[in-house]
Tab-separated table of C-alpha atoms in Angstrom:
chain	number	residue	atom	x	y	z
A	151	MET	CA	116.360	135.509	120.575
A	152	PHE	CA	117.068	139.246	120.954
A	153	PHE	CA	120.657	138.741	119.791
A	154	ASN	CA	119.483	137.073	116.580
A	155	PHE	CA	116.922	139.829	115.971
A	156	PHE	CA	119.315	142.763	116.406
A	157	ASN	CA	122.444	141.138	114.943
A	158	HIS	CA	122.648	141.952	111.218
A	159	ASN	CA	125.893	140.076	110.634
A	160	LYS	CA	125.156	137.250	108.210
A	161	THR	CA	128.741	135.923	108.109
A	162	ASN	CA	130.652	133.596	110.440
A	163	ASP	CA	133.027	136.425	111.408
A	164	ARG	CA	131.959	137.286	114.994
A	165	SER	CA	133.983	140.508	114.869
A	166	LYS	CA	131.320	141.919	112.530
A	167	ASP	CA	128.437	141.283	114.928
A	168	THR	CA	126.182	144.303	115.407
A	169	ALA	CA	124.897	143.065	118.788
A	170	THR	CA	126.379	141.523	121.887
A	171	ILE	CA	125.099	139.698	124.966
A	172	MET	CA	125.917	141.064	128.384
A	173	SER	CA	124.852	139.370	131.618
A	174	ILE	CA	125.050	140.620	135.194
A	175	GLU	CA	124.814	138.000	137.905
A	176	GLY	CA	122.953	138.916	141.052
A	177	ARG	CA	124.399	138.283	144.507
A	178	MET	CA	123.445	134.709	145.355
A	179	PHE	CA	124.197	132.230	148.124
A	180	PRO	CA	124.297	128.504	147.325
A	181	VAL	CA	120.887	126.846	147.004
A	182	ASP	CA	120.465	123.079	147.370
A	183	LEU	CA	117.987	121.687	144.822
A	184	LEU	CA	115.888	118.752	146.029
A	185	TYR	CA	113.592	116.738	143.721
A	186	LEU	CA	110.956	114.070	144.239
A	187	ASP	CA	111.928	110.489	143.460
A	188	ASP	CA	108.517	109.866	141.883
A	189	PRO	CA	105.821	112.188	140.467
A	190	THR	CA	103.160	113.251	142.939
A	191	PRO	CA	99.479	112.599	142.113
A	192	ASN	CA	98.353	115.626	144.144
A	193	TYR	CA	100.832	118.478	144.433
A	194	VAL	CA	98.597	120.491	146.778
A	195	ASP	CA	98.715	117.802	149.468
A	196	THR	CA	102.421	117.299	148.802
A	197	VAL	CA	103.065	121.008	149.297
A	198	ILE	CA	101.328	120.951	152.679
A	199	GLN	CA	103.305	117.926	153.826
A	200	CYS	CA	106.576	119.404	152.544
A	201	VAL	CA	106.043	122.670	154.439
A	202	MET	CA	105.284	120.823	157.671
A	203	ASP	CA	108.397	118.648	157.216
A	204	ILE	CA	110.542	121.763	156.702
A	205	HIS	CA	109.021	123.403	159.742
A	206	THR	CA	109.645	120.428	162.021
A	207	GLN	CA	113.024	119.311	160.643
A	208	GLU	CA	114.896	122.317	159.225
A	209	PRO	CA	116.626	125.250	160.977
A	210	ARG	CA	114.975	128.649	161.262
A	211	GLY	CA	114.154	130.605	158.124
A	212	ASP	CA	110.997	131.663	156.309
A	213	ILE	CA	109.378	129.565	153.582
A	214	LEU	CA	108.086	130.715	150.180
A	215	VAL	CA	105.603	128.427	148.442
A	216	PHE	CA	104.629	128.789	144.776
A	217	MET	CA	101.090	127.746	143.819
A	218	THR	CA	98.988	128.483	140.731
A	219	GLY	CA	96.049	130.533	142.037
A	220	ARG	CA	93.846	131.832	144.811
A	221	ASP	CA	91.799	128.680	145.425
A	222	GLU	CA	94.902	126.541	145.905
A	223	ILE	CA	96.589	129.186	148.026
A	224	ASP	CA	93.583	129.590	150.319
A	225	ARG	CA	93.351	125.822	150.762
A	226	VAL	CA	97.063	125.480	151.600
A	227	VAL	CA	97.008	128.438	154.011
A	228	GLU	CA	93.929	127.109	155.809
A	229	GLU	CA	95.350	123.594	156.166
A	230	LEU	CA	98.731	124.882	157.371
A	231	TYR	CA	96.928	127.084	159.893
A	232	ASN	CA	94.967	124.083	161.167
A	233	GLN	CA	98.048	121.867	161.390
A	234	SER	CA	100.043	124.585	163.147
A	235	LYS	CA	97.523	124.448	166.000
A	236	ARG	CA	98.478	120.809	166.582
A	237	LEU	CA	102.203	121.466	166.946
A	238	PRO	CA	103.791	120.518	170.283
A	239	PRO	CA	104.004	123.226	172.976
A	240	ARG	CA	107.121	125.414	172.853
A	241	SER	CA	107.755	124.519	169.225
A	242	LEU	CA	108.476	127.218	166.658
A	243	GLU	CA	105.204	128.900	165.657
A	244	LEU	CA	104.051	128.755	162.028
A	245	GLU	CA	102.380	131.762	160.396
A	246	PRO	CA	100.960	130.957	156.917
A	247	LEU	CA	100.191	134.022	154.776
A	248	PRO	CA	98.607	134.221	151.304
A	249	LEU	CA	99.913	136.479	148.517
A	250	TYR	CA	97.898	137.103	145.358
A	251	ALA	CA	96.404	140.056	143.525
A	252	GLY	CA	92.879	139.866	144.958
A	253	LEU	CA	93.891	140.353	148.596
A	254	SER	CA	93.112	143.480	150.568
A	255	MET	CA	96.031	145.860	150.968
A	256	ASP	CA	96.328	145.047	154.679
A	257	ASP	CA	96.610	141.309	153.945
A	258	GLN	CA	99.185	141.931	151.212
A	259	MET	CA	101.339	144.068	153.490
A	260	ARG	CA	101.438	141.362	156.172
A	261	VAL	CA	103.939	139.340	154.106
A	262	PHE	CA	106.474	142.175	154.458
A	263	GLU	CA	106.146	142.544	158.224
A	264	THR	CA	108.854	141.192	160.518
A	265	THR	CA	107.731	138.291	162.692
A	266	SER	CA	108.845	137.482	166.200
A	267	ARG	CA	111.948	135.348	166.718
A	268	ASN	CA	109.765	132.402	167.738
A	269	THR	CA	107.725	132.453	164.506
A	270	ARG	CA	108.417	131.044	161.056
A	271	LYS	CA	106.574	132.801	158.241
A	272	VAL	CA	105.198	130.783	155.299
A	273	ILE	CA	104.228	132.881	152.289
A	274	VAL	CA	102.006	130.990	149.846
A	275	SER	CA	102.046	132.910	146.594
A	276	THR	CA	101.292	132.906	142.887
A	277	ASN	CA	104.138	133.555	140.466
A	278	ILE	CA	103.938	137.236	141.503
A	279	ALA	CA	106.693	136.367	144.005
A	280	GLU	CA	109.065	135.190	141.250
A	281	ALA	CA	110.249	138.685	140.386
A	282	SER	CA	107.593	141.335	141.111
A	283	VAL	CA	108.172	141.642	144.870
A	284	THR	CA	111.161	141.358	147.196
A	285	LEU	CA	110.589	139.171	150.232
A	286	GLU	CA	113.160	139.292	152.992
A	287	GLY	CA	114.146	136.316	155.112
A	288	ILE	CA	113.281	133.519	152.661
A	289	VAL	CA	115.525	130.495	153.162
A	290	TYR	CA	113.304	127.698	151.813
A	291	VAL	CA	111.333	127.573	148.562
A	292	VAL	CA	108.668	124.999	147.786
A	293	ASP	CA	107.897	124.910	144.061
A	294	CYS	CA	104.772	123.054	142.888
A	295	GLY	CA	106.101	123.179	139.312
A	296	PHE	CA	103.016	124.717	137.722
A	297	VAL	CA	101.771	128.177	136.779
A	298	LYS	CA	98.460	129.618	135.616
A	299	ILE	CA	98.739	131.684	132.424
A	300	ARG	CA	96.322	133.344	130.026
A	301	ALA	CA	96.057	131.824	126.556
A	302	PHE	CA	93.928	133.147	123.678
A	303	ASN	CA	92.154	130.760	121.287
A	304	PRO	CA	91.712	132.473	117.908
A	305	LYS	CA	89.141	129.900	116.751
A	306	ASN	CA	86.495	130.949	119.264
A	307	GLY	CA	87.943	134.171	120.665
A	308	MET	CA	88.207	132.621	124.117
A	309	GLU	CA	90.875	133.570	126.605
A	310	SER	CA	91.635	130.725	128.969
A	311	LEU	CA	93.368	130.520	132.313
A	312	VAL	CA	95.453	127.405	131.817
A	313	VAL	CA	97.460	125.567	134.464
A	314	THR	CA	100.659	124.476	132.762
A	315	PRO	CA	104.162	123.308	133.773
A	316	ILE	CA	106.579	126.162	134.381
A	317	SER	CA	109.650	126.748	132.224
A	318	LYS	CA	113.226	126.035	133.264
A	319	ALA	CA	113.817	129.783	133.519
A	320	SER	CA	110.941	130.114	135.991
A	321	ALA	CA	112.161	127.121	138.001
A	322	ILE	CA	115.611	128.725	138.292
A	323	GLN	CA	114.073	132.083	139.248
A	324	ARG	CA	111.911	130.480	141.930
A	325	ALA	CA	114.809	128.525	143.420
A	326	GLY	CA	116.925	131.677	143.486
A	327	ARG	CA	114.535	133.220	145.986
A	328	ALA	CA	115.990	130.873	148.622
A	329	GLY	CA	119.525	132.228	148.270
A	330	ARG	CA	119.128	135.945	148.804
A	331	VAL	CA	120.100	136.249	152.488
A	332	ARG	CA	121.989	133.007	153.219
A	333	PRO	CA	122.419	129.497	151.805
A	334	GLY	CA	119.006	127.950	151.236
A	335	LYS	CA	117.083	124.991	149.877
A	336	ALA	CA	114.598	124.692	147.022
A	337	PHE	CA	112.167	121.780	147.220
A	338	ARG	CA	111.002	121.067	143.683
A	339	LEU	CA	107.902	118.903	143.897
A	340	TYR	CA	108.638	117.129	140.632
A	341	THR	CA	111.313	114.735	139.454
A	342	GLU	CA	114.648	115.767	137.987
A	343	ASP	CA	113.612	114.129	134.707
A	344	ALA	CA	110.500	116.350	134.704
A	345	TYR	CA	112.708	119.412	135.206
A	346	ASN	CA	114.946	118.403	132.301
A	347	ALA	CA	111.831	118.064	130.107
A	348	LEU	CA	110.595	121.613	130.808
A	349	ILE	CA	110.666	124.170	127.993
A	350	PRO	CA	113.604	126.605	128.315
A	351	THR	CA	111.550	129.802	128.666
A	352	THR	CA	107.887	130.771	129.003
A	353	VAL	CA	105.982	131.164	125.733
A	354	PRO	CA	106.055	134.907	124.856
A	355	GLU	CA	102.802	136.695	125.638
A	356	ILE	CA	102.465	137.911	122.045
A	357	GLN	CA	102.097	134.291	120.929
A	358	ARG	CA	99.183	133.578	123.278
A	359	SER	CA	97.244	136.863	123.459
A	360	ASN	CA	94.444	138.727	121.712
A	361	LEU	CA	96.288	140.936	119.208
A	362	ALA	CA	93.503	143.367	118.237
A	363	THR	CA	95.020	146.298	120.152
A	364	LEU	CA	98.506	145.566	118.800
A	365	VAL	CA	97.276	145.372	115.188
A	366	LEU	CA	95.335	148.602	115.618
A	367	GLN	CA	98.432	150.417	116.902
A	368	LEU	CA	100.670	149.031	114.147
A	369	LYS	CA	98.249	150.275	111.511
A	370	ALA	CA	98.062	153.659	113.234
A	371	ILE	CA	101.824	154.145	112.733
A	372	GLY	CA	101.598	153.222	109.060
A	373	ILE	CA	102.344	149.488	109.065
A	374	ASP	CA	99.504	148.212	106.882
A	375	ASN	CA	100.808	144.740	106.068
A	376	VAL	CA	100.903	143.448	109.631
A	377	LEU	CA	101.009	139.815	108.485
A	378	ARG	CA	104.508	140.397	107.122
A	379	PHE	CA	105.751	142.552	109.993
A	380	GLU	CA	109.046	141.313	111.470
A	381	PHE	CA	108.222	140.598	115.125
A	382	VAL	CA	110.894	139.568	117.616
A	383	SER	CA	108.646	136.579	118.404
A	384	ALA	CA	106.215	136.107	115.543
A	385	PRO	CA	102.616	135.393	116.662
A	386	PRO	CA	100.566	132.661	114.973
A	387	SER	CA	98.899	133.856	111.770
A	388	ALA	CA	95.487	132.692	113.045
A	389	MET	CA	95.696	135.227	115.879
A	390	MET	CA	96.522	138.010	113.451
A	391	VAL	CA	93.596	137.065	111.211
A	392	ARG	CA	91.208	136.996	114.185
A	393	ALA	CA	92.365	140.484	115.194
A	394	LEU	CA	91.854	141.824	111.671
A	395	GLU	CA	88.360	140.327	111.519
A	396	LEU	CA	87.381	141.985	114.809
A	397	LEU	CA	88.695	145.395	113.767
A	398	TYR	CA	86.845	145.161	110.465
A	399	SER	CA	83.595	144.244	112.229
A	400	LEU	CA	84.039	147.264	114.535
A	401	LYS	CA	84.400	149.428	111.382
A	402	ALA	CA	87.864	150.446	112.457
A	403	MET	CA	89.192	149.221	109.079
A	404	ASP	CA	87.892	149.630	105.548
A	405	ASP	CA	87.789	147.094	102.721
A	406	SER	CA	91.453	147.835	101.982
A	407	SER	CA	92.423	146.962	105.585
A	408	ARG	CA	93.344	150.571	106.310
A	409	LEU	CA	92.147	152.433	109.383
A	410	THR	CA	88.946	154.350	108.825
A	411	ASP	CA	89.090	158.112	109.276
A	412	PRO	CA	88.249	159.427	111.790
A	413	PHE	CA	86.764	156.453	113.680
A	414	GLY	CA	89.630	153.963	113.284
A	415	MET	CA	92.204	156.671	113.929
A	416	HIS	CA	90.470	157.752	117.124
A	417	LEU	CA	90.083	154.149	118.270
A	418	ALA	CA	93.827	153.553	117.836
A	419	GLU	CA	94.590	156.439	120.196
A	420	PHE	CA	92.402	155.141	123.030
A	421	PRO	CA	94.414	153.372	125.774
A	422	VAL	CA	91.757	150.634	126.063
A	423	ASP	CA	90.886	147.561	124.028
A	424	PRO	CA	89.087	148.251	120.707
A	425	MET	CA	85.702	146.911	121.829
A	426	LEU	CA	85.625	149.127	124.894
A	427	GLY	CA	86.933	152.052	122.870
A	428	THR	CA	84.115	151.595	120.355
A	429	ALA	CA	81.520	151.796	123.127
A	430	LEU	CA	83.169	154.967	124.449
A	431	LEU	CA	83.100	156.622	121.021
A	432	ALA	CA	79.435	155.603	120.607
A	433	SER	CA	78.457	157.148	123.951
A	434	ALA	CA	77.754	160.517	122.269
A	435	GLU	CA	75.063	158.909	120.124
A	436	TYR	CA	73.399	157.357	123.179
A	437	HIS	CA	73.848	160.422	125.413
A	438	CYS	CA	75.584	158.430	128.155
A	439	SER	CA	79.241	159.454	127.984
A	440	GLU	CA	79.456	160.138	131.747
A	441	GLU	CA	78.256	156.621	132.596
A	442	MET	CA	80.289	154.914	129.873
A	443	VAL	CA	83.561	156.535	130.888
A	444	SER	CA	82.957	155.391	134.492
A	445	ILE	CA	82.163	151.839	133.357
A	446	ALA	CA	85.242	151.810	131.108
A	447	ALA	CA	87.429	152.885	134.007
A	448	MET	CA	85.989	150.196	136.282
A	449	VAL	CA	86.472	147.302	133.847
A	450	SER	CA	90.031	148.529	133.241
A	451	VAL	CA	91.084	147.745	136.819
A	452	GLN	CA	91.295	144.336	138.461
A	453	ASN	CA	90.074	143.036	141.790
A	454	VAL	CA	87.576	145.749	142.692
A	455	PHE	CA	86.190	143.417	145.355
A	456	VAL	CA	88.599	142.005	147.914
A	457	THR	CA	88.303	138.851	149.979
A	458	PRO	CA	89.826	139.430	153.427
A	459	SER	CA	91.098	136.345	155.180
A	460	ARG	CA	88.667	134.701	157.579
A	461	VAL	CA	85.636	136.839	156.649
A	462	ASP	CA	82.622	134.580	156.091
A	463	LYS	CA	81.061	134.435	152.649
A	464	GLU	CA	77.637	135.714	153.714
A	465	THR	CA	79.168	138.892	155.171
A	466	LEU	CA	81.041	139.486	151.918
A	467	MET	CA	77.966	138.883	149.754
A	468	LYS	CA	75.809	141.172	151.905
A	469	ALA	CA	78.313	143.989	151.361
A	470	ARG	CA	78.365	143.417	147.599
A	471	ARG	CA	74.609	143.095	147.133
A	472	GLN	CA	74.061	146.728	148.074
A	473	PHE	CA	75.551	147.666	144.688
A	474	TRP	CA	73.770	145.067	142.562
A	475	VAL	CA	71.179	145.879	139.915
A	476	GLU	CA	69.275	143.306	137.905
A	477	GLU	CA	70.721	144.487	134.580
A	478	GLY	CA	74.129	143.065	135.434
A	479	ASP	CA	77.736	143.700	136.328
A	480	HIS	CA	78.542	146.813	134.281
A	481	LEU	CA	75.837	148.878	135.940
A	482	SER	CA	76.672	147.379	139.334
A	483	LEU	CA	80.281	148.495	138.843
A	484	LEU	CA	78.925	151.930	137.951
A	485	ASN	CA	77.166	151.955	141.335
A	486	VAL	CA	80.428	151.066	143.086
A	487	TYR	CA	82.249	153.907	141.336
A	488	ASN	CA	79.517	156.455	142.034
A	489	GLY	CA	79.391	155.385	145.691
A	490	PHE	CA	83.153	155.723	146.007
A	491	VAL	CA	83.126	159.230	144.561
A	492	SER	CA	80.043	160.385	146.492
A	493	HIS	CA	81.704	159.338	149.750
A	494	GLY	CA	84.815	161.398	149.105
A	495	GLN	CA	86.937	158.506	147.774
A	496	SER	CA	87.274	157.275	151.343
A	497	ASN	CA	89.567	154.383	152.188
A	498	LYS	CA	87.476	153.679	155.299
A	499	TRP	CA	84.309	153.472	153.189
A	500	CYS	CA	86.061	150.889	150.980
A	501	GLN	CA	87.259	148.822	153.933
A	502	GLN	CA	83.756	148.666	155.404
A	503	ARG	CA	82.424	147.314	152.088
A	504	PHE	CA	85.379	145.040	151.238
A	505	LEU	CA	86.340	147.135	148.212
A	506	ASN	CA	89.852	147.622	146.876
A	507	PHE	CA	90.705	151.264	147.589
A	508	LYS	CA	93.777	151.229	145.335
A	509	ALA	CA	91.783	149.799	142.414
A	510	LEU	CA	89.046	152.397	142.816
A	511	ALA	CA	91.548	155.236	143.180
A	512	ARG	CA	93.202	154.022	139.970
A	513	ALA	CA	89.781	153.884	138.272
A	514	THR	CA	89.254	157.584	139.066
A	515	ARG	CA	92.591	158.413	137.415
A	516	ILE	CA	91.767	156.272	134.382
A	517	ARG	CA	88.388	157.984	134.088
A	518	GLN	CA	89.983	161.427	134.026
A	519	HIS	CA	92.450	160.210	131.398
A	520	LEU	CA	89.687	158.784	129.182
A	521	LYS	CA	87.627	161.981	129.488
A	522	LYS	CA	90.508	163.905	127.937
A	523	TYR	CA	90.302	161.693	124.841
A	524	LEU	CA	86.531	162.175	124.563
A	525	ARG	CA	86.918	165.925	124.778
A	526	ARG	CA	89.675	165.855	122.179
A	527	TYR	CA	87.199	164.184	119.822
A	528	ASP	CA	84.528	166.798	120.681
A	529	ILE	CA	82.352	164.227	122.432
A	530	ARG	CA	80.080	166.058	124.818
A	531	MET	CA	79.968	164.687	128.352
A	532	GLN	CA	76.312	163.797	128.940
A	533	THR	CA	74.550	161.655	131.506
A	534	ALA	CA	71.750	159.248	130.691
A	535	LEU	CA	70.588	158.990	134.294
A	536	ASP	CA	70.385	162.789	134.769
A	537	GLY	CA	69.615	162.820	138.475
A	538	LEU	CA	68.201	159.293	138.577
A	539	THR	CA	69.909	156.310	140.178
A	540	THR	CA	70.191	152.786	138.822
A	541	PHE	CA	67.872	151.673	141.647
A	542	ASP	CA	64.923	153.862	140.595
A	543	GLN	CA	61.944	151.901	139.261
A	544	ASP	CA	60.176	153.921	136.590
A	545	GLU	CA	59.982	154.244	132.812
A	546	GLN	CA	62.500	157.084	132.678
A	547	ARG	CA	65.073	154.974	134.503
A	548	LYS	CA	64.418	152.049	132.132
A	549	ARG	CA	64.980	154.225	129.067
A	550	ALA	CA	68.200	155.599	130.550
A	551	LEU	CA	69.593	152.155	131.350
A	552	ASP	CA	68.574	150.887	127.901
A	553	ARG	CA	70.680	153.629	126.324
A	554	ILE	CA	73.700	152.604	128.401
A	555	ARG	CA	73.200	148.920	127.564
A	556	LYS	CA	72.753	149.646	123.846
A	557	CYS	CA	75.955	151.661	123.947
A	558	LEU	CA	77.745	148.607	125.361
A	559	VAL	CA	76.316	146.524	122.492
A	560	THR	CA	77.980	148.825	119.924
A	561	GLY	CA	81.345	147.603	121.160
A	562	TYR	CA	80.567	144.116	122.423
A	563	PHE	CA	78.048	142.810	119.863
A	564	ALA	CA	80.496	139.995	119.075
A	565	HIS	CA	80.345	138.948	122.741
A	566	ALA	CA	76.666	137.984	122.905
A	567	ALA	CA	75.181	134.736	124.183
A	568	LEU	CA	71.710	133.206	124.449
A	569	ALA	CA	70.450	131.001	127.279
A	570	GLU	CA	70.111	127.330	126.405
A	571	PRO	CA	66.425	126.365	126.061
A	572	ASP	CA	66.801	123.346	128.361
A	573	GLY	CA	66.851	125.542	131.476
A	574	SER	CA	70.330	124.326	132.450
A	575	GLY	CA	71.534	127.867	133.160
A	576	GLN	CA	74.156	127.547	130.440
A	577	PHE	CA	74.540	129.837	127.448
A	578	ARG	CA	75.752	129.522	123.893
A	579	SER	CA	77.636	132.245	122.044
A	580	ILE	CA	75.471	133.348	119.158
A	581	ARG	CA	78.073	133.445	116.397
A	582	ASP	CA	80.503	130.676	117.387
A	583	GLY	CA	78.134	128.318	119.238
A	584	VAL	CA	80.506	127.870	122.212
A	585	LEU	CA	78.869	126.604	125.403
A	586	LEU	CA	79.324	129.177	128.166
A	587	ASN	CA	78.564	129.689	131.858
A	588	ILE	CA	77.971	132.759	134.008
A	589	HIS	CA	80.884	133.291	136.381
A	590	PRO	CA	79.937	132.721	140.049
A	591	ASP	CA	81.154	136.243	140.926
A	592	SER	CA	78.642	137.825	138.542
A	593	VAL	CA	75.513	139.664	139.676
A	594	LEU	CA	73.615	137.509	137.158
A	595	PHE	CA	74.744	134.165	138.593
A	596	ASN	CA	71.628	131.998	139.181
A	597	ARG	CA	69.391	134.768	137.774
A	598	ASN	CA	68.652	133.048	134.416
A	599	PRO	CA	68.689	135.977	131.962
A	600	LYS	CA	67.727	135.200	128.351
A	601	CYS	CA	70.417	137.119	126.484
A	602	VAL	CA	73.667	138.676	127.728
A	603	LEU	CA	76.807	140.339	126.503
A	604	TYR	CA	80.095	139.790	128.300
A	605	HIS	CA	83.344	141.670	128.659
A	606	GLU	CA	85.598	138.618	128.512
A	607	LEU	CA	85.691	134.838	128.570
A	608	VAL	CA	87.850	132.889	130.982
A	609	GLU	CA	88.250	129.131	130.832
A	610	THR	CA	89.197	127.222	133.977
A	611	ASN	CA	87.245	124.035	134.660
A	612	LYS	CA	84.413	125.585	132.570
A	613	CYS	CA	84.117	128.398	130.047
A	614	TYR	CA	82.971	131.408	132.076
A	615	MET	CA	81.642	134.807	131.010
A	616	ARG	CA	82.821	137.704	133.180
A	617	ASP	CA	81.346	141.210	133.556
A	618	LEU	CA	77.930	140.627	132.006
A	619	THR	CA	74.954	142.800	131.095
A	620	THR	CA	71.482	141.633	130.101
A	621	ILE	CA	70.353	142.814	126.671
A	622	ASP	CA	67.384	142.472	124.334
A	623	GLU	CA	68.460	140.097	121.570
A	624	THR	CA	66.693	142.235	118.938
A	625	TRP	CA	69.259	144.963	119.635
A	626	LEU	CA	71.972	142.890	117.956
A	627	PRO	CA	70.729	143.064	114.333
A	628	GLU	CA	69.548	146.621	114.997
A	629	ILE	CA	72.960	147.869	116.156
A	630	ALA	CA	75.259	145.501	114.227
A	631	PRO	CA	73.340	144.456	111.072
A	632	HIS	CA	76.649	143.798	109.298
A	633	TYR	CA	77.473	141.147	111.904
A	634	TYR	CA	74.081	139.604	112.704
A	635	LYS	CA	70.996	138.682	110.812
A	636	TYR	CA	67.753	138.589	112.758
A	637	LYS	CA	67.166	134.911	112.063
A	638	GLN	CA	70.592	134.096	113.537
A	639	THR	CA	69.721	135.709	116.850
A	640	THR	CA	66.370	133.953	117.185
A	641	LYS	CA	66.985	130.508	115.777
A	642	LYS	CA	67.273	128.945	119.209
């Protein structure tokens, strides 16, 4: 693909090529590839059985298991832990360890620790272990054959987490993890025919992502006709059109599809997505720039809350509830950030409350970075709360929080949803009519708000809204009259 893009030779004479392919093979020991004779109806159970068979029948060596996500990983680790307790006395001990992004730092570091000679380590991981980390001592790989990827639907603006078969390139990469220290074995839990039917490489991210930020940046460097831009891997035209529509609705583009000046130009410089950038630029109008820059920093990091292994759910929820406010997740995240800063950015404080210290430390750096942009645009740093807290219960506090929530609406008016009138707890997006659900991790889960805005949509078994804030539905035509008409927001 890259060769064809950079090679300008249009003849059959290879000596005139303007590009060449060079490959460097890594140091690899032989890896035996083993396939299933027949497809498995439940790869999770098959993984568990395969690991136990390796442990009881194969020589020493650690095992790396590839699964699709946290729920599967936690289930496999728990079952392996339970089965390891039933092993015969004096047998090799089995230590199952999870590896995914939402783990606490201590739990993540355990996979790199050296075990005793009488212990076999089993690392159950997402595809993060394909290339992002180096794991010593792996001799056996168990590959479930699937991966969870993000995919953007331009028809409804929904980003989905989709479980899909891996590519051949990923299968080869996974198997190669077994041959780094000595000859190994890769147990592919699918048939050889299934492997041969896999696509060669993973679909490029540009062909399955929201392109609003990319389009904004292309226009900022003078490429106005983005639909005809020569991409290495051209994205679908529907995704480009959706991005253009969003930027126009945010008033980042004019009727000629050029960036507005100064708003569109400023938005293109922000290192955040256009909707969040719009809310940041609007914070001067609502006198809440201090709060908005903190919220922007917090939604720009992942896995603020960690789930330590073998900590009961009620203990976790009790720790999280101390930050919750009834208006939703954005203001609750603001409480987390303010608490972190007021306690001296303490790692110990984070550990006691099951918070991700690294994520919060990164949020403080992002906040400082974003403040520099606001100052460059002469946006005065003001606070809506002005000595209040989000927990205060008076009219002044309500007015302050309303300003922050209205500021969020300026950027996320396209991400609004109304509760279904049947009391089911489900929502429907106002413009597209997509049926939505509040994510179980949200502060608003089981709270039955009437109208919400959300930061993003994620589709797994249902379509979930993540990072929500309650809003007054009359704010939508007030703040974005070009996008909403009052009758549209009240017809249900």
